[in-house]
Amino acid sequence: MAISDGVRDTQSGAGRPSETGDADALKDEAARRSGIHGWLDGVRSTRTGRLTLKIVIGVVGAVLVVAGLIMVPFPGPGWLVVFAGLAVLATEFHWAHRLLEFGKRTLSAWTSWLGRQGWPLKILVVLVAAVAAVAIVYYGLKLSFGLDLVVEAQKLINR
């Protein structure tokens, strides 16, 4: 069954719509696309597939965003994981796509601005980031596990 200019060309039903609606046409179109996009289009071609895909993408993206936000204060790829989660969510949700684009524009503007600055300011930014990372790790360990790194270091030195 082919659809051209809004008129159905059916071999079996003289213009009658298919029992599956447009799902057959969408699946045929998806089969023409290759790779993951074709597969996703095939899944989206039915109501159940579309809903299931939204739920799965929403859960996976939300887990990545939450895990990234938990990792942000610690040294490591926190923001990278947040952006990866937003990229996953952006495949199904328009608001996530807009938020991801805003984040990319903001990051680009920040790195562009920092690139235009002189070496003293760049060194200051690196030092502030390093001091913040050390303070976060120190207080994170002290408050979470009761582990004082300064006291532990003094014990090692005094041996």
PDB file of C-alpha atoms in Angstrom:
ATOM      1  CA  MET A   1       0.000   0.000   0.000  1.00  0.00           C
ATOM      2  CA  ALA A   2       1.507   3.332  -1.017  1.00  0.00           C
ATOM      3  CA  ILE A   3       0.390   6.819  -0.144  1.00  0.00           C
ATOM      4  CA  SER A   4       1.018   9.597  -2.631  1.00  0.00           C
ATOM      5  CA  ASP A   5      -0.417  13.093  -2.395  1.00  0.00           C
ATOM      6  CA  GLY A   6      -2.870  12.040   0.297  1.00  0.00           C
ATOM      7  CA  VAL A   7      -4.591   9.393  -1.899  1.00  0.00           C
ATOM      8  CA  ARG A   8      -4.296   5.760  -0.927  1.00  0.00           C
ATOM      9  CA  ASP A   9      -3.297   3.303  -3.588  1.00  0.00           C
ATOM     10  CA  THR A  10      -4.539  -0.012  -2.353  1.00  0.00           C
ATOM     11  CA  GLN A  11      -4.535  -3.255  -4.163  1.00  0.00           C
ATOM     12  CA  SER A  12      -6.985  -4.927  -1.861  1.00  0.00           C
ATOM     13  CA  GLY A  13      -9.508  -2.329  -0.883  1.00  0.00           C
ATOM     14  CA  ALA A  14     -10.385   0.332  -3.492  1.00  0.00           C
ATOM     15  CA  GLY A  15      -9.335   3.324  -1.411  1.00  0.00           C
ATOM     16  CA  ARG A  16     -10.302   1.934   1.984  1.00  0.00           C
ATOM     17  CA  PRO A  17      -7.914   2.781   4.820  1.00  0.00           C
ATOM     18  CA  SER A  18      -5.820  -0.027   6.222  1.00  0.00           C
ATOM     19  CA  GLU A  19      -6.869  -1.655   9.485  1.00  0.00           C
ATOM     20  CA  THR A  20      -3.554  -0.585  10.990  1.00  0.00           C
ATOM     21  CA  GLY A  21      -3.927   3.030   9.903  1.00  0.00           C
ATOM     22  CA  ASP A  22      -0.710   4.727   8.845  1.00  0.00           C
ATOM     23  CA  ALA A  23       1.500   2.290  10.768  1.00  0.00           C
ATOM     24  CA  ASP A  24       2.194   0.255   7.613  1.00  0.00           C
ATOM     25  CA  ALA A  25       3.290   3.334   5.693  1.00  0.00           C
ATOM     26  CA  LEU A  26       5.432   4.531   8.600  1.00  0.00           C
ATOM     27  CA  LYS A  27       7.074   1.128   8.931  1.00  0.00           C
ATOM     28  CA  ASP A  28       7.825   1.075   5.209  1.00  0.00           C
ATOM     29  CA  GLU A  29       9.365   4.543   5.494  1.00  0.00           C
ATOM     30  CA  ALA A  30      11.381   3.435   8.537  1.00  0.00           C
ATOM     31  CA  ALA A  31      12.676   0.407   6.662  1.00  0.00           C
ATOM     32  CA  ARG A  32      14.146   2.734   4.038  1.00  0.00           C
ATOM     33  CA  ARG A  33      16.151   4.580   6.695  1.00  0.00           C
ATOM     34  CA  SER A  34      19.234   2.841   7.900  1.00  0.00           C
ATOM     35  CA  GLY A  35      20.758   2.154  11.266  1.00  0.00           C
ATOM     36  CA  ILE A  36      19.384   3.243  14.602  1.00  0.00           C
ATOM     37  CA  HIS A  37      17.155   5.934  13.082  1.00  0.00           C
ATOM     38  CA  GLY A  38      15.286   3.391  10.994  1.00  0.00           C
ATOM     39  CA  TRP A  39      14.870   1.116  13.983  1.00  0.00           C
ATOM     40  CA  LEU A  40      13.616   3.993  16.164  1.00  0.00           C
ATOM     41  CA  ASP A  41      11.175   5.057  13.462  1.00  0.00           C
ATOM     42  CA  GLY A  42       9.884   1.483  13.307  1.00  0.00           C
ATOM     43  CA  VAL A  43       9.338   1.439  17.064  1.00  0.00           C
ATOM     44  CA  ARG A  44       7.641   4.856  16.953  1.00  0.00           C
ATOM     45  CA  SER A  45       5.246   3.717  14.229  1.00  0.00           C
ATOM     46  CA  THR A  46       2.847   2.184  16.759  1.00  0.00           C
ATOM     47  CA  ARG A  47       1.253   3.842  19.744  1.00  0.00           C
ATOM     48  CA  THR A  48       2.550   1.192  22.146  1.00  0.00           C
ATOM     49  CA  GLY A  49       6.059   1.413  20.721  1.00  0.00           C
ATOM     50  CA  ARG A  50       6.037   5.206  20.908  1.00  0.00           C
ATOM     51  CA  LEU A  51       4.917   5.172  24.554  1.00  0.00           C
ATOM     52  CA  THR A  52       7.359   2.424  25.516  1.00  0.00           C
ATOM     53  CA  LEU A  53      10.221   4.273  23.831  1.00  0.00           C
ATOM     54  CA  LYS A  54       9.326   7.516  25.613  1.00  0.00           C
ATOM     55  CA  ILE A  55       9.277   5.739  28.970  1.00  0.00           C
ATOM     56  CA  VAL A  56      12.574   3.930  28.389  1.00  0.00           C
ATOM     57  CA  ILE A  57      14.313   7.058  27.068  1.00  0.00           C
ATOM     58  CA  GLY A  58      12.868   9.116  29.926  1.00  0.00           C
ATOM     59  CA  VAL A  59      14.092   6.690  32.591  1.00  0.00           C
ATOM     60  CA  VAL A  60      17.577   6.233  31.079  1.00  0.00           C
ATOM     61  CA  GLY A  61      18.004   9.975  30.506  1.00  0.00           C
ATOM     62  CA  ALA A  62      16.747  10.869  33.982  1.00  0.00           C
ATOM     63  CA  VAL A  63      19.112   8.354  35.611  1.00  0.00           C
ATOM     64  CA  LEU A  64      22.047   9.830  33.688  1.00  0.00           C
ATOM     65  CA  VAL A  65      21.097  13.417  34.565  1.00  0.00           C
ATOM     66  CA  VAL A  66      20.611  12.624  38.264  1.00  0.00           C
ATOM     67  CA  ALA A  67      23.851  10.622  38.433  1.00  0.00           C
ATOM     68  CA  GLY A  68      25.689  13.469  36.691  1.00  0.00           C
ATOM     69  CA  LEU A  69      24.269  16.052  39.077  1.00  0.00           C
ATOM     70  CA  ILE A  70      25.387  13.923  42.018  1.00  0.00           C
ATOM     71  CA  MET A  71      28.883  13.761  40.485  1.00  0.00           C
ATOM     72  CA  VAL A  72      29.116  17.512  39.706  1.00  0.00           C
ATOM     73  CA  PRO A  73      30.660  18.589  43.024  1.00  0.00           C
ATOM     74  CA  PHE A  74      33.301  15.862  42.841  1.00  0.00           C
ATOM     75  CA  PRO A  75      36.272  15.683  40.508  1.00  0.00           C
ATOM     76  CA  GLY A  76      35.333  13.750  37.418  1.00  0.00           C
ATOM     77  CA  PRO A  77      32.924  13.842  34.515  1.00  0.00           C
ATOM     78  CA  GLY A  78      29.816  15.142  36.316  1.00  0.00           C
ATOM     79  CA  TRP A  79      28.804  17.751  33.757  1.00  0.00           C
ATOM     80  CA  LEU A  80      29.682  15.422  30.905  1.00  0.00           C
ATOM     81  CA  VAL A  81      27.237  12.838  32.279  1.00  0.00           C
ATOM     82  CA  VAL A  82      24.559  15.535  32.730  1.00  0.00           C
ATOM     83  CA  PHE A  83      24.976  16.578  29.088  1.00  0.00           C
ATOM     84  CA  ALA A  84      24.907  12.919  27.990  1.00  0.00           C
ATOM     85  CA  GLY A  85      21.629  12.438  29.904  1.00  0.00           C
ATOM     86  CA  LEU A  86      20.157  15.535  28.285  1.00  0.00           C
ATOM     87  CA  ALA A  87      21.254  14.255  24.875  1.00  0.00           C
ATOM     88  CA  VAL A  88      19.428  10.985  25.536  1.00  0.00           C
ATOM     89  CA  LEU A  89      16.317  12.850  26.688  1.00  0.00           C
ATOM     90  CA  ALA A  90      16.522  15.195  23.683  1.00  0.00           C
ATOM     91  CA  THR A  91      15.872  12.268  21.340  1.00  0.00           C
ATOM     92  CA  GLU A  92      12.262  12.156  22.576  1.00  0.00           C
ATOM     93  CA  PHE A  93      11.532  15.402  24.483  1.00  0.00           C
ATOM     94  CA  HIS A  94      11.604  18.868  22.944  1.00  0.00           C
ATOM     95  CA  TRP A  95      12.196  20.617  26.286  1.00  0.00           C
ATOM     96  CA  ALA A  96      15.369  18.562  26.798  1.00  0.00           C
ATOM     97  CA  HIS A  97      16.562  19.500  23.310  1.00  0.00           C
ATOM     98  CA  ARG A  98      16.077  23.200  24.102  1.00  0.00           C
ATOM     99  CA  LEU A  99      17.863  22.818  27.459  1.00  0.00           C
ATOM    100  CA  LEU A 100      20.740  20.960  25.814  1.00  0.00           C
ATOM    101  CA  GLU A 101      21.106  23.676  23.173  1.00  0.00           C
ATOM    102  CA  PHE A 102      21.096  26.344  25.910  1.00  0.00           C
ATOM    103  CA  GLY A 103      23.804  24.447  27.787  1.00  0.00           C
ATOM    104  CA  LYS A 104      25.924  24.087  24.657  1.00  0.00           C
ATOM    105  CA  ARG A 105      25.575  27.810  23.860  1.00  0.00           C
ATOM    106  CA  THR A 106      26.467  28.775  27.435  1.00  0.00           C
ATOM    107  CA  LEU A 107      29.498  26.461  27.531  1.00  0.00           C
ATOM    108  CA  SER A 108      30.652  27.750  24.150  1.00  0.00           C
ATOM    109  CA  ALA A 109      30.285  31.372  25.279  1.00  0.00           C
ATOM    110  CA  TRP A 110      32.193  30.646  28.507  1.00  0.00           C
ATOM    111  CA  THR A 111      35.080  28.876  26.773  1.00  0.00           C
ATOM    112  CA  SER A 112      35.214  31.563  24.081  1.00  0.00           C
ATOM    113  CA  TRP A 113      35.319  34.305  26.733  1.00  0.00           C
ATOM    114  CA  LEU A 114      37.985  32.485  28.736  1.00  0.00           C
ATOM    115  CA  GLY A 115      40.037  31.961  25.573  1.00  0.00           C
ATOM    116  CA  ARG A 116      40.148  35.718  24.970  1.00  0.00           C
ATOM    117  CA  GLN A 117      41.434  36.438  28.481  1.00  0.00           C
ATOM    118  CA  GLY A 118      45.070  36.796  29.470  1.00  0.00           C
ATOM    119  CA  TRP A 119      47.184  34.132  31.166  1.00  0.00           C
ATOM    120  CA  PRO A 120      46.875  35.585  34.699  1.00  0.00           C
ATOM    121  CA  LEU A 121      43.067  35.205  34.630  1.00  0.00           C
ATOM    122  CA  LYS A 122      43.283  31.708  33.116  1.00  0.00           C
ATOM    123  CA  ILE A 123      45.683  30.654  35.881  1.00  0.00           C
ATOM    124  CA  LEU A 124      43.374  32.197  38.494  1.00  0.00           C
ATOM    125  CA  VAL A 125      40.382  30.263  37.107  1.00  0.00           C
ATOM    126  CA  VAL A 126      42.351  26.993  37.228  1.00  0.00           C
ATOM    127  CA  LEU A 127      43.511  27.706  40.796  1.00  0.00           C
ATOM    128  CA  VAL A 128      39.988  28.542  41.972  1.00  0.00           C
ATOM    129  CA  ALA A 129      38.659  25.358  40.368  1.00  0.00           C
ATOM    130  CA  ALA A 130      41.433  23.297  41.994  1.00  0.00           C
ATOM    131  CA  VAL A 131      40.832  24.827  45.437  1.00  0.00           C
ATOM    132  CA  ALA A 132      37.085  24.223  45.078  1.00  0.00           C
ATOM    133  CA  ALA A 133      37.685  20.582  44.072  1.00  0.00           C
ATOM    134  CA  VAL A 134      40.048  19.984  47.008  1.00  0.00           C
ATOM    135  CA  ALA A 135      37.611  21.624  49.451  1.00  0.00           C
ATOM    136  CA  ILE A 136      34.694  19.573  48.112  1.00  0.00           C
ATOM    137  CA  VAL A 137      36.624  16.307  48.427  1.00  0.00           C
ATOM    138  CA  TYR A 138      37.970  17.218  51.884  1.00  0.00           C
ATOM    139  CA  TYR A 139      34.617  18.234  53.327  1.00  0.00           C
ATOM    140  CA  GLY A 140      32.785  15.483  51.482  1.00  0.00           C
ATOM    141  CA  LEU A 141      34.979  12.831  53.110  1.00  0.00           C
ATOM    142  CA  LYS A 142      34.911  14.553  56.498  1.00  0.00           C
ATOM    143  CA  LEU A 143      31.144  14.993  56.628  1.00  0.00           C
ATOM    144  CA  SER A 144      30.204  11.713  54.930  1.00  0.00           C
ATOM    145  CA  PHE A 145      32.671   9.285  56.477  1.00  0.00           C
ATOM    146  CA  GLY A 146      34.156  11.240  59.383  1.00  0.00           C
ATOM    147  CA  LEU A 147      37.559  10.943  57.688  1.00  0.00           C
ATOM    148  CA  ASP A 148      39.792  13.982  58.262  1.00  0.00           C
ATOM    149  CA  LEU A 149      42.533  13.885  55.643  1.00  0.00           C
ATOM    150  CA  VAL A 150      44.695  16.438  57.490  1.00  0.00           C
ATOM    151  CA  VAL A 151      44.687  14.367  60.692  1.00  0.00           C
ATOM    152  CA  GLU A 152      45.396  11.196  58.702  1.00  0.00           C
ATOM    153  CA  ALA A 153      48.285  12.889  56.887  1.00  0.00           C
ATOM    154  CA  GLN A 154      49.742  14.075  60.220  1.00  0.00           C
ATOM    155  CA  LYS A 155      49.550  10.511  61.572  1.00  0.00           C
ATOM    156  CA  LEU A 156      51.463   9.231  58.525  1.00  0.00           C
ATOM    157  CA  ILE A 157      54.131  11.930  58.871  1.00  0.00           C
ATOM    158  CA  ASN A 158      54.611  11.387  62.644  1.00  0.00           C
ATOM    159  CA  ARG A 159      55.228   7.637  62.324  1.00  0.00           C
TER     160      ARG A 159
END
